[in-house]
Amino acid sequence: MLLIPCPWCGDRDETEFHYGGQAGVSYPARPADLSDEDWGEYLFVRDNPKGPLAERWSHSAGCRRWFSITRNTATNEIVR
Amino acid sequence: MRLPEGGRIDRTKPLRFTVDGIEYTGCAGDTLASAMIANGLLEVAPSAYLGRPRGIFAAGVDEPNALVQLDDPMQLATTTELVDGLEATLLSGKGKLTGEADEARYDKRNVHCDVLVVGGGPAGVAAALAAGRTGARVILADEQRELGGGLLTENRLLDWLADAVEELDALPETRILTGTTAFGYYDQNFVALAEKHRLWHVRAKRVVLATGAHERPLVFVDNDLPGIMLSSAVRQYVNRYAALPGENIVVATTNDAAYGTAFDLATRISTIVDSRPEPPAGLVQQARELGIEVLAGAQVQQALGTRRIGGVRVGDRTIACDLLAVSGGWNPAVHLFSQSQGRTRYDERVAAFVPDTSVQAQHIVGAANAVYDLAGCLREGFDAGLDAARLTGFDGAQPQAPYTATETVAPPAPVWFVDGPEDRQFVDLQRDATVADVRRATGAGMRSVEHVKRYTTIGTAHDQGKTSGFAAIGVIAQLLGADGPQGTTTYRPPYTPVSFALLAGRDRGELHDPVRMTPMHEWHVRNGAVFENVGQWKRPWYYPLPGEDMKTAVLRECRAARTSVAVMDASTLGKIDIQGPDAGEFLNRMYTNAFAKLKVGHCRYGLLCKADGMVFDDGVVMRVAENRFLATTTTGNAAAVLDWFEEWAQTEWPDLKVWFTSVTEQWATIAVVGPQARTVLSIVAPDVDCSAESFEFMTFRDVALADGTPARIARVSFSGELAFEINVAGRHGAEVWKAVMATGLPTPYGTETMHVLRAEKGYVIVGQDTDGTVTPQDLGMEWIVSPRKDFVGKRSYQRPDAARPDRKQLVGLLPVDPDDLLPEGAQLITPDTPLTPPVPMLGHVTSSYHSAALERTFALALVKGGRQLIGRTVLAPLRDRTIAATVTEPIFYDPEGTRRDG
Ligand SMILES: [Zn+2]
């Protein structure tokens, strides 16, 4: 079980969190202006590296804040 | 036999036990296996597949043969502590469950510590001492009942060990857990420990792995005969338990360690067969002085005998013996290290996989790190323990080592198997798998040890390959002519078997999952409600009267709602309080329809979609004040919707001033439904003018009930009938419900009737009529998708996929036979579809009921291009018959909506 550093509450067990996928994929400012391909890219395509990945978590069973961490997907090492 | 003296058993405390019904006597301090050996009982149950005789082979968790049935199935005789009255039955490979629940009480503990030391041998005890003396919080866990590990086998440093244990016991921040196996090592130093009745979840700042090493067997012809035993096991039985497994012993080895066994048992050892052409001269010299012959560069080719070993063949020679002690080298016990993502590499020097790189805050020391001399183990332990403590903010002095003599361990010369019949050279004793089986696997083209493992089943039995794993790796390498062992299989938890009862702890039965009950729950129970689980909630499903079955009860409840008045406990609906000057703007961006201009005191039904445009949740939203809304969600989705709101507010629009609070439990909600709803209201809330003109549909007001209880009454309807929802603070829920019932008018109804009523109106239940692939347009709800404003998911309706004519659309179904009930989930096809697989499916039934109002059955379904099929017939082929149904509009009752005003 991961030990995840919530920036508000400190280190907590993974069971208190909700995974939010890759970080840094922001909602397009003007979705209507996007081509179908670009909108599809936003909806469905995410990086899947073996190694460091910036990802979002929500401390859903705690303070409910969303935050980002970098986790190595091969080793589960977490870097704030 | 039992030796007259020595060992760590208590001869003054005899213990009686039985094996297969025959009575024996052992001593306190024995394991079942050592007591069996002391009673001359070496043979155990025959092998599982070939029925070959087998004997006790090891002395610990690596035992492949000596399985016994106790109260628990499949225990190892070698790890079972002897107790008075123990009754064991020998097992061939597999045990049986008793079929009865385990009534013992199991507990869990969650603990944090600075340093967790796994393994209580010399390295582990040294690490715990060094760390414990600094004042750090230390846990030392060892699977054995007594600390000491190899020291107890080798009879060394026992005085130091006794002092160390005493000191550790006295350290206030150090906890010793014996009889406790660290079986799983997970991320960020989360380690699971299994004590007999207690599961420990340990989160450690540093972990010191001192898990020791496992001795490897040797593979030769008939190497499975009883009387063949790991050399370290022989030494342990003699030194620790004073149990002598044989009188005339031959030792076969590839390395130095077995010489220790030979020297401890000198008078009973005739020969050491060493695979190395030049064993260390000092050891050979010492053996000769003890009268032991050393055959260098030699191997045992075959064991002789039928039910028990009678001799061995070494080259041309036959040497008589009644016990063969084997040592094929040593494997560092890297199981936990590997589970923790540590990587191993093959080290020629010790002919084993050794720890290489690690990713966690850990140290690995002693034999687990392929350090086999005692002084080296102690030094590594002390260093790691002190390092670990320092890294967690403590400090202390370097302990004084009790033993520093240099012992050079000479390199081993591994042998993988011999010339001779390969189907009698056993690699995995538990799986009866031989060199011939491995050759079949490599002959079939397998190269990877992972593939060979699955092809041959080697390493998949109870012992998970503790003795067989490396033997297989060596055999594969030799068969493939490889340069040496190529890799191991993946180590996964648990290290040793763990019972489900221990993992479950007290989370069984009622405590398995929290149960949520509404404030009115007691009343429902007393009035005979049958409950259904909705998430963790208990909701009344229906309220049968004496003699009624479910169908009759539901038809009666439905009739009451449509013709007089009925009430439902709707408290479980999720409720989110939304506040802030940007609350309206936020809801506008989330819901498909507009909320920014909703008037205070009004309600609006809203639909939520994910960014892909698919329906996610729905519910009524009230505007309580200019900057305050109350949104309801489906019962099962309350937490998910709150998460969803938080996600968008925090990560995409942090500039919006809006905040959310779950208030699901704060409110109790009573839905009063039916043409006589106003009569009930006039008694319960006499001061409220609830006429159609005064109290408009989709408005609410805050009022006082007859007894003064503050309430929020909303005119909303999920049934098409005139309906009011009385919301009161949760603590008033039970009394207000009783007051409503005391009017003598309403019939209570449950979720089943609610489902029927809404389906008659074509209202969907998110999660029943939708499944995450359904758009509002698929549901025929274009009216709720605002063309003017943007919202999350809107762009997706311009995707070509959203416009496909063969998208599944919501339609109604009327079975041709009005008494036929379509099963929910039934697949639908066109009438001309041949029933030869694969049958192309048209869609499926999502909701299906008997209707009192329609006096017939009806259903809702998702059907490809369904709206084009209205008026046509579709078929639902079931196991034993086919139901034909006509496709209709998904609204069956009061399509004009005339009934909602009463
Ligand atoms: Zn937090």
CSV table of N, CA and C and ligand atoms in Angstrom, one decimal, chain A residues 5-10 12 16-17 58-65 67, ligand 1:
chain,number,residue,atom,x,y,z
A,5,PRO,N,2.0,11.4,0.2
A,5,PRO,CA,2.1,12.7,1.0
A,5,PRO,C,1.1,13.7,0.6
A,6,CYS,N,0.0,13.8,1.4
A,6,CYS,CA,-0.9,14.9,1.2
A,6,CYS,C,-0.3,16.2,1.6
A,7,PRO,N,-0.3,17.2,0.8
A,7,PRO,CA,0.3,18.5,1.1
A,7,PRO,C,-0.3,19.1,2.4
A,8,TRP,N,-1.5,18.7,2.7
A,8,TRP,CA,-2.2,19.3,3.9
A,8,TRP,C,-2.1,18.5,5.1
A,9,CYS,N,-2.2,17.1,4.9
A,9,CYS,CA,-2.3,16.2,6.0
A,9,CYS,C,-1.1,15.4,6.3
A,10,GLY,N,-0.1,15.5,5.4
A,10,GLY,CA,1.1,14.6,5.6
A,10,GLY,C,0.9,13.2,5.0
A,12,ARG,N,-0.2,9.7,4.3
A,12,ARG,CA,-1.4,8.9,4.7
A,12,ARG,C,-1.4,7.6,3.8
A,16,GLU,N,-7.0,6.1,1.7
A,16,GLU,CA,-7.7,7.4,1.9
A,16,GLU,C,-7.8,8.2,0.6
A,17,PHE,N,-7.2,7.8,-0.4
A,17,PHE,CA,-7.0,8.6,-1.6
A,17,PHE,C,-7.8,8.1,-2.8
A,58,SER,N,-6.5,12.7,-5.0
A,58,SER,CA,-7.4,13.5,-4.2
A,58,SER,C,-7.5,12.8,-2.8
A,59,HIS,N,-7.3,13.6,-1.8
A,59,HIS,CA,-7.4,13.0,-0.4
A,59,HIS,C,-8.9,12.9,0.0
A,60,SER,N,-9.5,12.0,-0.7
A,60,SER,CA,-11.0,12.0,-0.7
A,60,SER,C,-11.5,11.6,0.7
A,61,ALA,N,-10.8,10.7,1.4
A,61,ALA,CA,-11.3,10.3,2.7
A,61,ALA,C,-10.6,11.2,3.8
A,62,GLY,N,-10.0,12.3,3.4
A,62,GLY,CA,-9.4,13.2,4.4
A,62,GLY,C,-9.8,14.6,4.2
A,63,CYS,N,-8.9,15.4,3.7
A,63,CYS,CA,-9.2,16.8,3.6
A,63,CYS,C,-9.8,17.2,2.2
A,64,ARG,N,-10.0,16.2,1.3
A,64,ARG,CA,-10.6,16.3,0.0
A,64,ARG,C,-9.8,17.2,-0.9
A,65,ARG,N,-8.6,17.5,-0.6
A,65,ARG,CA,-7.8,18.4,-1.6
A,65,ARG,C,-7.2,17.5,-2.7
A,67,PHE,N,-4.2,17.2,-5.4
A,67,PHE,CA,-2.8,17.7,-5.5
A,67,PHE,C,-2.0,16.8,-6.5
C,1,ZN,ZN,-5.3,15.7,3.1
